[in-house]
Each structure stands twice: as structure tokens, then as C-alpha cells.
mmCIF file of C-alpha atoms and ligand atoms in Angstrom:
data_model
loop_
_atom_site.group_PDB
_atom_site.id
_atom_site.type_symbol
_atom_site.label_atom_id
_atom_site.label_comp_id
_atom_site.label_asym_id
_atom_site.label_seq_id
_atom_site.Cartn_x
_atom_site.Cartn_y
_atom_site.Cartn_z
ATOM 1 C CA MET A 1 -17.844 -34.163 -8.698
ATOM 2 C CA ASN A 2 -15.094 -33.048 -10.884
ATOM 3 C CA ARG A 3 -14.233 -29.409 -10.107
ATOM 4 C CA THR A 4 -14.182 -27.717 -13.466
ATOM 5 C CA ILE A 5 -13.069 -24.175 -14.036
ATOM 6 C CA GLN A 6 -16.633 -23.432 -14.994
ATOM 7 C CA ASN A 7 -17.954 -24.705 -11.582
ATOM 8 C CA GLU A 8 -15.341 -22.849 -9.781
ATOM 9 C CA LEU A 9 -16.263 -19.510 -11.653
ATOM 10 C CA GLU A 10 -19.950 -20.189 -10.792
ATOM 11 C CA ASP A 11 -19.098 -20.659 -7.184
ATOM 12 C CA ILE A 12 -17.213 -17.413 -6.948
ATOM 13 C CA ARG A 13 -20.142 -15.617 -8.763
ATOM 14 C CA ASN A 14 -22.665 -17.094 -6.374
ATOM 15 C CA ARG A 15 -20.883 -15.904 -3.306
ATOM 16 C CA GLY A 16 -20.784 -12.289 -4.836
ATOM 17 C CA LEU A 17 -17.025 -12.443 -5.044
ATOM 18 C CA LEU A 18 -16.503 -12.531 -8.816
ATOM 19 C CA ARG A 19 -13.897 -10.006 -9.800
ATOM 20 C CA SER A 20 -13.415 -8.157 -13.151
ATOM 21 C CA THR A 21 -11.498 -5.138 -14.413
ATOM 22 C CA ARG A 22 -12.902 -1.835 -15.503
ATOM 23 C CA LEU A 23 -11.361 -0.104 -18.730
ATOM 24 C CA ILE A 24 -10.074 3.316 -18.023
ATOM 25 C CA SER A 25 -9.168 5.450 -21.036
ATOM 26 C CA GLY A 26 -6.500 8.203 -20.623
ATOM 27 C CA ARG A 27 -4.555 8.943 -17.610
ATOM 28 C CA GLN A 28 -5.092 8.176 -13.960
ATOM 29 C CA THR A 29 -6.080 11.756 -12.853
ATOM 30 C CA ALA A 30 -8.808 12.804 -10.557
ATOM 31 C CA ARG A 31 -11.412 12.413 -13.235
ATOM 32 C CA VAL A 32 -11.152 9.694 -15.723
ATOM 33 C CA THR A 33 -13.193 8.156 -18.440
ATOM 34 C CA CYS A 34 -14.451 4.776 -17.502
ATOM 35 C CA ASN A 35 -16.370 2.947 -20.166
ATOM 36 C CA GLY A 36 -16.824 6.073 -22.037
ATOM 37 C CA HIS A 37 -18.109 8.036 -19.107
ATOM 38 C CA ASP A 38 -16.587 10.891 -17.211
ATOM 39 C CA VAL A 39 -16.245 9.728 -13.569
ATOM 40 C CA LEU A 40 -14.528 10.958 -10.424
ATOM 41 C CA LEU A 41 -11.896 8.632 -9.538
ATOM 42 C CA LEU A 42 -12.101 7.771 -5.625
ATOM 43 C CA CYS A 43 -9.978 4.650 -5.620
ATOM 44 C CA SER A 44 -6.537 5.394 -6.793
ATOM 45 C CA ASN A 45 -3.382 5.308 -4.669
ATOM 46 C CA ASN A 46 -2.081 8.164 -6.836
ATOM 47 C CA TYR A 47 -2.507 10.162 -3.729
ATOM 48 C CA LEU A 48 -0.463 13.226 -4.825
ATOM 49 C CA GLY A 49 -1.392 13.243 -8.538
ATOM 50 C CA LEU A 50 2.208 12.415 -9.467
ATOM 51 C CA ALA A 51 1.207 9.811 -11.997
ATOM 52 C CA ASP A 52 0.852 12.391 -14.755
ATOM 53 C CA HIS A 53 3.249 14.981 -13.442
ATOM 54 C CA PRO A 54 5.255 16.591 -16.311
ATOM 55 C CA VAL A 55 8.476 16.413 -14.468
ATOM 56 C CA LEU A 56 8.289 12.669 -13.886
ATOM 57 C CA ALA A 57 7.230 12.230 -17.461
ATOM 58 C CA ALA A 58 10.073 14.251 -18.817
ATOM 59 C CA ALA A 59 12.632 12.480 -16.582
ATOM 60 C CA SER A 60 11.336 9.126 -17.878
ATOM 61 C CA ILE A 61 11.420 10.153 -21.510
ATOM 62 C CA ALA A 62 14.915 11.448 -21.186
ATOM 63 C CA ALA A 63 16.102 8.211 -19.426
ATOM 64 C CA ILE A 64 14.782 6.009 -22.379
ATOM 65 C CA GLU A 65 16.668 8.156 -24.725
ATOM 66 C CA GLN A 66 19.874 7.983 -22.779
ATOM 67 C CA PHE A 67 19.754 4.387 -21.413
ATOM 68 C CA GLY A 68 17.064 2.617 -23.645
ATOM 69 C CA THR A 69 14.103 0.674 -22.538
ATOM 70 C CA SER A 70 15.168 -2.321 -20.482
ATOM 71 C CA SER A 71 17.830 -3.226 -17.881
ATOM 72 C CA GLY A 72 18.389 -6.467 -19.846
ATOM 73 C CA ALA A 73 18.755 -8.797 -16.825
ATOM 74 C CA SER A 74 18.949 -9.227 -13.084
ATOM 75 C CA ARG A 75 21.432 -6.689 -11.537
ATOM 76 C CA LEU A 76 23.625 -9.576 -10.437
ATOM 77 C CA VAL A 77 23.919 -10.786 -14.058
ATOM 78 C CA SER A 78 24.227 -7.899 -16.533
ATOM 79 C CA GLY A 79 25.130 -5.162 -14.006
ATOM 80 C CA THR A 80 23.616 -2.320 -11.998
ATOM 81 C CA MET A 81 22.921 0.640 -14.134
ATOM 82 C CA GLU A 82 23.819 4.105 -12.973
ATOM 83 C CA LEU A 83 20.139 4.948 -12.374
ATOM 84 C CA HIS A 84 19.721 2.073 -9.997
ATOM 85 C CA GLU A 85 22.450 3.382 -7.808
ATOM 86 C CA ARG A 86 21.299 6.979 -8.059
ATOM 87 C CA LEU A 87 17.807 6.082 -6.975
ATOM 88 C CA GLU A 88 19.088 3.876 -4.030
ATOM 89 C CA ALA A 89 21.326 6.694 -2.876
ATOM 90 C CA ALA A 90 18.308 9.136 -3.091
ATOM 91 C CA VAL A 91 16.067 6.732 -1.100
ATOM 92 C CA ALA A 92 18.578 6.217 1.604
ATOM 93 C CA SER A 93 19.098 9.922 2.046
ATOM 94 C CA PHE A 94 15.404 10.564 1.933
ATOM 95 C CA LYS A 95 14.693 7.817 4.582
ATOM 96 C CA LYS A 96 17.767 8.700 6.462
ATOM 97 C CA ARG A 97 19.222 5.160 6.437
ATOM 98 C CA GLU A 98 22.616 3.892 5.491
ATOM 99 C CA ALA A 99 21.434 2.162 2.412
ATOM 100 C CA ALA A 100 18.438 1.077 0.203
ATOM 101 C CA LEU A 101 17.807 -1.689 -2.142
ATOM 102 C CA LEU A 102 15.268 -1.564 -4.912
ATOM 103 C CA PHE A 103 12.746 -4.254 -5.728
ATOM 104 C CA ASN A 104 10.469 -4.588 -8.856
ATOM 105 C CA SER A 105 7.305 -4.147 -6.949
ATOM 106 C CA GLY A 106 5.816 -4.040 -3.402
ATOM 107 C CA TYR A 107 4.695 -7.665 -3.831
ATOM 108 C CA ALA A 108 8.160 -8.746 -5.030
ATOM 109 C CA ALA A 109 9.795 -6.868 -2.093
ATOM 110 C CA ASN A 110 7.758 -8.570 0.574
ATOM 111 C CA THR A 111 8.004 -12.044 -0.959
ATOM 112 C CA GLY A 112 11.705 -11.520 -1.275
ATOM 113 C CA ILE A 113 12.692 -9.802 1.961
ATOM 114 C CA ILE A 114 10.776 -11.943 4.453
ATOM 115 C CA PRO A 115 12.123 -15.404 3.280
ATOM 116 C CA ALA A 116 15.588 -13.704 3.130
ATOM 117 C CA LEU A 117 15.532 -12.922 6.875
ATOM 118 C CA VAL A 118 13.559 -15.984 8.385
ATOM 119 C CA GLY A 119 13.048 -19.582 7.796
ATOM 120 C CA ARG A 120 12.298 -22.950 9.578
ATOM 121 C CA GLY A 121 12.751 -22.617 13.222
ATOM 122 C CA ASP A 122 12.118 -18.811 13.205
ATOM 123 C CA VAL A 123 8.807 -16.934 14.085
ATOM 124 C CA VAL A 124 7.013 -13.981 12.292
ATOM 125 C CA PHE A 125 4.596 -11.957 14.362
ATOM 126 C CA SER A 126 2.303 -10.343 11.788
ATOM 127 C CA ASP A 127 -0.825 -8.006 12.204
ATOM 128 C CA ARG A 128 -4.008 -9.753 11.142
ATOM 129 C CA LEU A 129 -4.745 -7.010 8.675
ATOM 130 C CA ASN A 130 -1.282 -6.985 7.113
ATOM 131 C CA HIS A 131 -1.223 -6.880 3.234
ATOM 132 C CA ALA A 132 -1.434 -10.180 1.336
ATOM 133 C CA SER A 133 2.123 -9.827 -0.102
ATOM 134 C CA ILE A 134 3.363 -9.955 3.529
ATOM 135 C CA VAL A 135 1.297 -13.023 4.292
ATOM 136 C CA ASP A 136 2.756 -14.602 1.106
ATOM 137 C CA GLY A 137 6.118 -13.769 2.043
ATOM 138 C CA ILE A 138 5.847 -15.382 5.362
ATOM 139 C CA LEU A 139 4.237 -18.577 3.872
ATOM 140 C CA LEU A 140 7.114 -18.714 1.398
ATOM 141 C CA SER A 141 9.750 -18.415 4.151
ATOM 142 C CA GLY A 142 8.638 -21.586 5.969
ATOM 143 C CA ALA A 143 8.832 -19.652 9.312
ATOM 144 C CA ARG A 144 6.181 -19.939 11.825
ATOM 145 C CA LEU A 145 3.424 -17.389 11.353
ATOM 146 C CA VAL A 146 1.871 -15.913 14.581
ATOM 147 C CA ARG A 147 -0.818 -13.417 13.784
ATOM 148 C CA TYR A 148 -1.855 -10.890 16.262
ATOM 149 C CA PRO A 149 -5.144 -8.864 16.549
ATOM 150 C CA HIS A 150 -5.091 -5.674 14.565
ATOM 151 C CA ASN A 151 -2.814 -3.127 16.285
ATOM 152 C CA ASP A 152 -3.115 -4.950 19.549
ATOM 153 C CA PHE A 153 0.285 -4.533 20.900
ATOM 154 C CA ALA A 154 -0.665 -5.761 24.378
ATOM 155 C CA ARG A 155 -1.653 -9.093 22.972
ATOM 156 C CA LEU A 156 1.495 -9.118 20.745
ATOM 157 C CA ALA A 157 3.528 -8.768 23.960
ATOM 158 C CA LEU A 158 1.945 -11.845 25.399
ATOM 159 C CA LEU A 159 2.291 -13.772 22.039
ATOM 160 C CA MET A 160 6.045 -12.925 21.907
ATOM 161 C CA GLU A 161 6.658 -14.037 25.512
ATOM 162 C CA LYS A 162 4.958 -17.402 24.670
ATOM 163 C CA HIS A 163 6.359 -17.930 21.056
ATOM 164 C CA ALA A 164 9.512 -16.067 20.481
ATOM 165 C CA LYS A 165 12.138 -18.554 19.313
ATOM 166 C CA GLY A 166 15.033 -18.599 16.865
ATOM 167 C CA ARG A 167 15.127 -15.256 14.907
ATOM 168 C CA SER A 168 11.856 -13.240 15.581
ATOM 169 C CA LEU A 169 10.473 -10.777 13.114
ATOM 170 C CA ILE A 170 7.735 -8.394 13.756
ATOM 171 C CA VAL A 171 6.072 -7.145 10.593
ATOM 172 C CA SER A 172 3.278 -4.479 10.027
ATOM 173 C CA ASP A 173 1.869 -2.231 7.386
ATOM 174 C CA GLY A 174 2.735 1.411 8.407
ATOM 175 C CA VAL A 175 -0.721 2.556 7.080
ATOM 176 C CA PHE A 176 -3.225 -0.308 6.733
ATOM 177 C CA SER A 177 -4.147 -0.462 3.138
ATOM 178 C CA MET A 178 -7.845 -1.340 3.553
ATOM 179 C CA ASP A 179 -8.460 0.503 6.774
ATOM 180 C CA GLY A 180 -6.602 3.541 6.627
ATOM 181 C CA ASP A 181 -5.285 3.598 10.292
ATOM 182 C CA ILE A 182 -1.626 3.830 11.250
ATOM 183 C CA ALA A 183 0.231 1.109 13.168
ATOM 184 C CA PRO A 184 1.451 1.660 16.707
ATOM 185 C CA LEU A 185 5.096 1.745 15.692
ATOM 186 C CA ALA A 186 6.438 3.067 18.829
ATOM 187 C CA GLU A 187 5.106 0.243 20.837
ATOM 188 C CA LEU A 188 6.184 -2.323 18.238
ATOM 189 C CA ALA A 189 9.642 -0.854 18.367
ATOM 190 C CA GLU A 190 9.668 -1.327 22.109
ATOM 191 C CA LEU A 191 8.721 -4.928 21.877
ATOM 192 C CA LYS A 192 11.327 -5.428 19.297
ATOM 193 C CA ARG A 193 14.039 -4.168 21.525
ATOM 194 C CA LYS A 194 12.843 -6.191 24.411
ATOM 195 C CA HIS A 195 13.000 -9.495 22.605
ATOM 196 C CA GLY A 196 15.929 -8.638 20.254
ATOM 197 C CA ALA A 197 13.558 -9.102 17.297
ATOM 198 C CA LEU A 198 13.740 -7.569 13.866
ATOM 199 C CA LEU A 199 11.103 -4.946 12.925
ATOM 200 C CA MET A 200 9.878 -4.446 9.404
ATOM 201 C CA VAL A 201 7.308 -1.799 8.286
ATOM 202 C CA ASP A 202 5.543 -1.855 5.003
ATOM 203 C CA ASP A 203 4.894 1.791 4.134
ATOM 204 C CA ALA A 204 3.287 1.473 0.723
ATOM 205 C CA HIS A 205 0.650 3.928 1.813
ATOM 206 C CA GLY A 206 2.647 6.118 3.977
ATOM 207 C CA CYS A 207 5.699 6.918 1.889
ATOM 208 C CA GLY A 208 5.437 10.407 0.262
ATOM 209 C CA VAL A 209 2.385 11.213 2.325
ATOM 210 C CA LEU A 210 3.132 10.984 6.050
ATOM 211 C CA GLY A 211 5.837 12.729 8.160
ATOM 212 C CA GLU A 212 8.177 15.583 7.358
ATOM 213 C CA GLN A 213 8.681 15.758 3.734
ATOM 214 C CA GLY A 214 6.713 12.694 3.205
ATOM 215 C CA ARG A 215 9.270 10.358 4.705
ATOM 216 C CA GLY A 216 6.683 8.021 5.942
ATOM 217 C CA SER A 217 4.904 6.577 9.083
ATOM 218 C CA ALA A 218 8.179 5.709 10.954
ATOM 219 C CA GLU A 219 9.284 9.321 10.656
ATOM 220 C CA LEU A 220 5.902 10.559 11.659
ATOM 221 C CA LEU A 221 6.009 8.456 14.887
ATOM 222 C CA GLY A 222 9.606 9.247 15.546
ATOM 223 C CA VAL A 223 10.849 5.558 15.369
ATOM 224 C CA GLY A 224 12.903 5.554 12.047
ATOM 225 C CA GLY A 225 15.924 4.316 13.687
ATOM 226 C CA ASP A 226 14.232 1.315 15.301
ATOM 227 C CA VAL A 227 12.764 -0.069 12.069
ATOM 228 C CA ASP A 228 15.220 -2.569 10.560
ATOM 229 C CA ILE A 229 13.504 -2.629 7.239
ATOM 230 C CA GLN A 230 11.445 0.172 6.006
ATOM 231 C CA MET A 231 9.952 -1.148 2.928
ATOM 232 C CA GLY A 232 7.925 1.445 0.682
ATOM 233 C CA THR A 233 6.717 1.564 -2.953
ATOM 234 C CA PHE A 234 7.019 4.013 -5.749
ATOM 235 C CA GLY A 235 3.695 3.076 -7.412
ATOM 236 C CA LYS A 236 1.319 4.842 -5.026
ATOM 237 C CA ALA A 237 1.964 8.438 -3.819
ATOM 238 C CA LEU A 238 5.267 8.658 -5.778
ATOM 239 C CA GLY A 239 3.376 8.261 -9.081
ATOM 240 C CA SER A 240 5.913 5.560 -10.629
ATOM 241 C CA PHE A 241 6.450 1.936 -10.025
ATOM 242 C CA GLY A 242 8.583 -0.544 -8.037
ATOM 243 C CA ALA A 243 9.595 -0.614 -4.396
ATOM 244 C CA TYR A 244 12.540 -0.187 -2.007
ATOM 245 C CA ALA A 245 14.037 -1.445 1.250
ATOM 246 C CA ALA A 246 15.635 1.302 3.344
ATOM 247 C CA VAL A 247 18.085 -0.599 5.593
ATOM 248 C CA SER A 248 21.661 -0.828 7.048
ATOM 249 C CA ALA A 249 24.364 -1.377 4.702
ATOM 250 C CA GLU A 250 24.845 -4.894 6.242
ATOM 251 C CA MET A 251 21.220 -5.639 5.669
ATOM 252 C CA ARG A 252 21.447 -4.552 2.110
ATOM 253 C CA GLU A 253 24.190 -6.983 1.451
ATOM 254 C CA LEU A 254 22.306 -9.896 3.040
ATOM 255 C CA LEU A 255 19.300 -9.077 0.828
ATOM 256 C CA ILE A 256 21.353 -8.837 -2.282
ATOM 257 C CA ASN A 257 22.718 -12.425 -1.422
ATOM 258 C CA ARG A 258 19.340 -13.880 -0.136
ATOM 259 C CA ALA A 259 16.186 -12.205 -1.586
ATOM 260 C CA ARG A 260 15.134 -14.354 -4.438
ATOM 261 C CA SER A 261 12.931 -11.788 -6.058
ATOM 262 C CA PHE A 262 16.061 -9.496 -6.323
ATOM 263 C CA ILE A 263 18.381 -12.398 -7.517
ATOM 264 C CA PHE A 264 16.115 -13.995 -10.144
ATOM 265 C CA SER A 265 14.132 -11.234 -11.801
ATOM 266 C CA THR A 266 15.106 -8.601 -14.403
ATOM 267 C CA SER A 267 15.563 -5.275 -12.730
ATOM 268 C CA LEU A 268 13.479 -2.073 -13.116
ATOM 269 C CA PRO A 269 14.040 -0.325 -16.570
ATOM 270 C CA PRO A 270 15.474 3.166 -16.876
ATOM 271 C CA SER A 271 12.165 4.942 -17.626
ATOM 272 C CA VAL A 272 10.840 3.704 -14.306
ATOM 273 C CA LEU A 273 13.889 4.471 -12.340
ATOM 274 C CA ALA A 274 14.069 7.991 -13.625
ATOM 275 C CA ALA A 275 10.417 8.723 -12.826
ATOM 276 C CA SER A 276 10.842 7.379 -9.259
ATOM 277 C CA LEU A 277 14.021 9.465 -8.787
ATOM 278 C CA ALA A 278 12.132 12.448 -9.917
ATOM 279 C CA ALA A 279 9.457 11.675 -7.658
ATOM 280 C CA VAL A 280 11.573 11.135 -4.522
ATOM 281 C CA GLU A 281 13.206 14.511 -5.229
ATOM 282 C CA LEU A 282 9.799 16.230 -5.922
ATOM 283 C CA VAL A 283 8.123 15.136 -2.649
ATOM 284 C CA GLN A 284 10.974 16.881 -0.630
ATOM 285 C CA THR A 285 10.230 20.219 -2.328
ATOM 286 C CA PRO A 286 7.851 22.962 -1.196
ATOM 287 C CA GLU A 287 5.585 21.655 -4.074
ATOM 288 C CA GLY A 288 5.513 18.217 -2.211
ATOM 289 C CA ASP A 289 4.461 20.116 1.033
ATOM 290 C CA GLU A 290 1.762 21.911 -0.775
ATOM 291 C CA LEU A 291 0.408 18.577 -2.357
ATOM 292 C CA ARG A 292 0.537 16.806 1.065
ATOM 293 C CA LYS A 293 -1.252 19.917 2.687
ATOM 294 C CA GLN A 294 -4.102 19.845 -0.020
ATOM 295 C CA LEU A 295 -4.420 16.006 0.522
ATOM 296 C CA CYS A 296 -4.870 16.599 4.142
ATOM 297 C CA VAL A 297 -7.419 19.318 3.631
ATOM 298 C CA ASN A 298 -9.356 17.096 1.120
ATOM 299 C CA THR A 299 -9.120 14.056 3.339
ATOM 300 C CA ARG A 300 -10.596 15.967 6.399
ATOM 301 C CA PHE A 301 -13.401 17.527 4.304
ATOM 302 C CA PHE A 302 -14.359 13.991 2.949
ATOM 303 C CA ARG A 303 -14.125 12.159 6.391
ATOM 304 C CA ASP A 304 -16.212 14.854 8.032
ATOM 305 C CA GLY A 305 -18.801 14.984 5.213
ATOM 306 C CA LEU A 306 -19.284 11.111 5.366
ATOM 307 C CA LYS A 307 -19.678 11.104 9.178
ATOM 308 C CA GLU A 308 -22.175 13.865 9.003
ATOM 309 C CA ALA A 309 -24.122 11.865 6.411
ATOM 310 C CA GLY A 310 -24.329 9.034 9.018
ATOM 311 C CA PHE A 311 -21.911 6.507 7.784
ATOM 312 C CA ARG A 312 -19.835 4.439 10.041
ATOM 313 C CA ILE A 313 -16.204 4.958 9.179
ATOM 314 C CA PRO A 314 -13.500 3.664 11.241
ATOM 315 C CA ASP A 315 -11.254 6.158 13.312
ATOM 316 C CA GLY A 316 -8.398 7.352 11.375
ATOM 317 C CA SER A 317 -6.881 10.320 9.700
ATOM 318 C CA THR A 318 -5.337 9.115 6.447
ATOM 319 C CA GLN A 319 -6.361 9.387 2.864
ATOM 320 C CA ILE A 320 -7.748 5.891 2.891
ATOM 321 C CA VAL A 321 -11.402 6.106 3.980
ATOM 322 C CA PRO A 322 -13.459 2.910 4.268
ATOM 323 C CA ILE A 323 -17.241 2.680 4.755
ATOM 324 C CA ILE A 324 -17.563 -0.863 6.312
ATOM 325 C CA ILE A 325 -20.763 -2.419 4.990
ATOM 326 C CA GLY A 326 -20.514 -6.187 5.779
ATOM 327 C CA SER A 327 -22.207 -7.988 3.006
ATOM 328 C CA ALA A 328 -20.265 -8.589 -0.099
ATOM 329 C CA VAL A 329 -23.284 -8.356 -2.312
ATOM 330 C CA THR A 330 -24.517 -4.965 -0.945
ATOM 331 C CA THR A 331 -21.041 -3.701 -1.149
ATOM 332 C CA MET A 332 -20.966 -4.405 -4.890
ATOM 333 C CA GLN A 333 -24.454 -3.006 -5.448
ATOM 334 C CA PHE A 334 -23.205 0.180 -3.617
ATOM 335 C CA SER A 335 -20.103 0.336 -5.852
ATOM 336 C CA ASP A 336 -22.079 -0.217 -9.079
ATOM 337 C CA ALA A 337 -24.798 2.334 -8.182
ATOM 338 C CA LEU A 338 -22.009 4.877 -7.456
ATOM 339 C CA LEU A 339 -20.523 4.392 -10.671
ATOM 340 C CA GLU A 340 -23.937 5.188 -12.298
ATOM 341 C CA GLU A 341 -23.696 8.403 -10.592
ATOM 342 C CA GLY A 342 -20.374 9.166 -11.858
ATOM 343 C CA LEU A 343 -18.273 7.996 -8.907
ATOM 344 C CA PHE A 344 -15.651 5.333 -9.280
ATOM 345 C CA ALA A 345 -15.156 3.646 -5.843
ATOM 346 C CA GLN A 346 -13.996 0.194 -5.389
ATOM 347 C CA GLY A 347 -15.925 -2.473 -3.441
ATOM 348 C CA ILE A 348 -13.414 -4.523 -1.375
ATOM 349 C CA ARG A 349 -14.480 -8.040 -0.480
ATOM 350 C CA PRO A 350 -12.819 -11.235 0.934
ATOM 351 C CA PRO A 351 -10.200 -12.427 0.662
ATOM 352 C CA THR A 352 -8.814 -9.068 0.621
ATOM 353 C CA VAL A 353 -10.568 -8.167 3.804
ATOM 354 C CA PRO A 354 -11.951 -10.601 6.471
ATOM 355 C CA GLU A 355 -15.298 -12.289 5.869
ATOM 356 C CA GLY A 356 -18.302 -10.015 6.960
ATOM 357 C CA THR A 357 -16.243 -6.799 6.622
ATOM 358 C CA SER A 358 -16.736 -6.017 2.900
ATOM 359 C CA ARG A 359 -16.477 -2.286 2.337
ATOM 360 C CA LEU A 360 -16.219 0.525 0.045
ATOM 361 C CA ARG A 361 -12.752 1.874 0.158
ATOM 362 C CA PHE A 362 -12.468 5.523 -0.841
ATOM 363 C CA THR A 363 -9.092 7.202 -1.419
ATOM 364 C CA MET A 364 -8.532 10.936 -1.522
ATOM 365 C CA MET A 365 -6.089 12.701 -3.974
ATOM 366 C CA ALA A 366 -4.438 16.069 -3.677
ATOM 367 C CA THR A 367 -5.865 16.934 -7.071
ATOM 368 C CA HIS A 368 -9.558 16.458 -6.199
ATOM 369 C CA THR A 369 -11.359 19.747 -6.011
ATOM 370 C CA HIS A 370 -13.585 21.028 -3.165
ATOM 371 C CA ALA A 371 -16.604 20.748 -5.505
ATOM 372 C CA ASP A 372 -15.549 17.149 -6.513
ATOM 373 C CA ILE A 373 -15.657 16.072 -2.898
ATOM 374 C CA ALA A 374 -18.846 17.975 -1.957
ATOM 375 C CA GLY A 375 -20.670 16.402 -4.913
ATOM 376 C CA ALA A 376 -19.189 13.096 -4.033
ATOM 377 C CA VAL A 377 -20.483 13.052 -0.463
ATOM 378 C CA GLU A 378 -24.040 14.115 -1.634
ATOM 379 C CA ARG A 379 -24.233 11.273 -4.070
ATOM 380 C CA ILE A 380 -22.637 8.706 -1.687
ATOM 381 C CA ARG A 381 -25.315 9.735 0.882
ATOM 382 C CA ALA A 382 -28.180 9.361 -1.559
ATOM 383 C CA VAL A 383 -26.982 6.063 -2.711
ATOM 384 C CA GLY A 384 -26.496 4.942 0.888
ATOM 385 C CA ARG A 385 -29.949 5.880 1.861
ATOM 386 C CA ARG A 386 -31.408 4.089 -1.264
ATOM 387 C CA LEU A 387 -29.734 0.722 -0.240
ATOM 388 C CA GLY A 388 -30.540 1.194 3.457
ATOM 389 C CA VAL A 389 -26.860 1.371 4.444
ATOM 390 C CA VAL A 390 -27.421 4.720 6.244
HETATM 391 C C1 PLP B 1 0.068 -1.937 -2.722
HETATM 392 C C2 PLP B 1 0.768 -2.679 -1.607
HETATM 393 C C3 PLP B 1 1.822 -3.559 -1.835
HETATM 394 C C4 PLP B 1 2.312 -4.028 -3.097
HETATM 395 O O1 PLP B 1 2.992 -3.029 -3.758
HETATM 396 P P1 PLP B 1 3.113 -3.015 -5.368
HETATM 397 O O2 PLP B 1 4.166 -2.192 -5.701
HETATM 398 O O3 PLP B 1 1.749 -2.648 -5.874
HETATM 399 O O4 PLP B 1 3.253 -4.482 -5.729
HETATM 400 C C5 PLP B 1 2.453 -3.934 -0.638
HETATM 401 N N1 PLP B 1 2.089 -3.642 0.648
HETATM 402 C C6 PLP B 1 0.997 -2.844 0.873
HETATM 403 C C7 PLP B 1 0.519 -2.559 2.159
HETATM 404 C C8 PLP B 1 0.469 -2.326 -0.270
HETATM 405 O O5 PLP B 1 -0.684 -1.457 -0.107
#
């Protein structure tokens, strides 16, 4: 039978995997208006609440007035603007690396960096739960993909003995986006040294949140110097948009020459660069410390509450808190029922997570109040009981 678009959509729908977007009015704050109703936002990566911070907004507006609304072209074509360089210098200093290079998004970074480093004849060792943009970068590179079981560095050691060849790259999320656990970076660094491999960490969920002054997961685990490419994003805790690679000066030069998403795409505009710059500065101030502390307190309160209510949540300590449910259909029923109760939490299904591990993925924000969280736990428990999940 001819596979029509309609058949294909039916098939997705029948498997409980149809996706659609929900309309949010106003800002991405702890409470939002979703389809006209006031709901508690429990699925945003705006962990520190910086997405509507007045300092970022003012910086962004001032940049538009001074530099206009667009960068006009790729940086290799119409030139790097001052703000690109200032932001790169700020990121390099923040991450304590020689240099940094900006990318237009985390997705663009991963699909640009990985093919810039490896190709046919090379091997990439990738955690099974790595973000889709990493997997896409590897596929695009043409290098051999060797996936290792989640965080299983003993198994990775065996796989490297067997398969390391040409240039080897180990790549891992710093904080796993759908599980909320932290990668064993010290062990990965040891394997990288043993095999003369490169190590890349995608810290989209660690940057701004973990480690001293929010420098990220590599800083937290004391291995910053061993990570050849620390990639991170401005769109999550930093409340802006875009991404960076914190690297050596040599590596930066290679990426400028080889990363196609850098070369062939119009660069980030002044408004975005200025907001990112303000955010990188802000997270290193006492206000940043205060926000991280509040995020920690909120996270602990929420995690403890869900455990006490009897939910099975994977071990971890970060602001990403999943309840693993299994069935995609039940997961979406749970998510829909929560929305009726005034809680906006996203159900996550394949292909974002492996088959049979559909889940509700909750994220904490520093700007949630104690009462918000207590009320949320109560309602999550009630809906969980009703659906027989707990
Ligand atoms: C969100 C995310 C990305 C993509 O970053 P964007 O800036 O949103 O494109 C990449 N990697 C991980 C682990 C992420 O969670």
C-alpha cells in the first residue's frame, strides 16, 4: 500500500506517539497561562528563572539599539561582531579554557563539532542515553558509532580495547537530559587518556547550575582540564539562546575551518549575544549563587516528596526528575490529567527515550515557591493513584 501522509499520522497516533505543541501566553515563568488557564510550569529548562530577568532583557534591548537586529551573515562572510568576541572571551574565562567558539544552538553545535573532528575510519564511543543531537552529529560524520550502556565505564573500557581505531572520540551528556543523572566524567577522562582519545561533554543541563559559580559538570567533578570539548547551551539555565564550545585555541581554529554549522549559517544576532553575555556574568555573582541554592532546595524538597508518595524515581540529585512509567499511553494520560489539575509536566516517549521507558519528566526552577511544590506533589500523588501508577 502507498504510504500516505495520512496513514503515517494514523500510525503515529495509534501507537500513542502523536506529538503536538501547547500554546503558552506570556513569559516562561514558574506559572504560565496555558490555553487560558493558570498552570504551574514543571517542564521548562529555564532552571534559574533567567528567561525573564530584567538585566538580560535590558542588555538585549540596548544591543538592538546599538548593533541592530541581525548579524547579516556567517561570521566568515560579513565579519565577527564585537559582541561575538566579547561573549567568547567571557565563556572562555567562565569555563577556564583558552578559547570558546559560539554556535547557533546546541543542536547546531553537536552536528557541527562531531563531524569536524571525526570521519570515516574513526570511532565515536557514545553513551546510549546521549541527546539526539549527538547521535545526529555522529551519523553525519560517517565515523563508526559504538554505543555503550548508560554510564557503564567498565563496559566502555572493554569496547575501547576492542574497537578504538583511527581517531577515537568519547562523547557524553554531562547531565542526562531525560534522566537527570550525572556522567562519570573522571572515569571517562581516565579512559580518554589511556587510549589517547578525545573527550567531549555536552553540558546543556549542567552549565549555570552545577559546580562552583555554575561552571558545569566537569568543574563539579574536577576534570575540566581533561575535557577537550566542553559544549554547553545558553537556552536553558542561562535564559537566552545559542551554544558554545569551550576548547583550546588550536581546537577553536579547527572548528572554525571544519564545523559546517558554524561556516554555513548566519551567526547569532546582537540581542541574543547580549542576553547571553549578561547571563554568563550574572551566574558568577552572589545572585547566581542564591538562585542555585534555591534550585537545590526546591529539587530536594520535590524529590523527597515524590519518593515519599511512593513513586519510582531514578537515583540522582539534579533538577531533572523523571517518574518512569513505561507505557506511552499511560504517560500521556498522566500528563493530560496533571494539566487539568493545573500542572504542566511533559510526557516523554520514544524516540526521545528507549521503548518501554516512557516517563513524566519534571524540571525544577529556582523560582518555584515552597507552596507551589508542596501542592504539586499532592496533586501528582492523587493522579498517580487514580491511574494506578503508584
Ligand atoms: C537541549 C539540548 C541540546 C540542544 O540544545 P539547543 O540549544 O536547545 O539546540 C543538546 N544537548 C542536550 C543534552 C540538550 O539537552
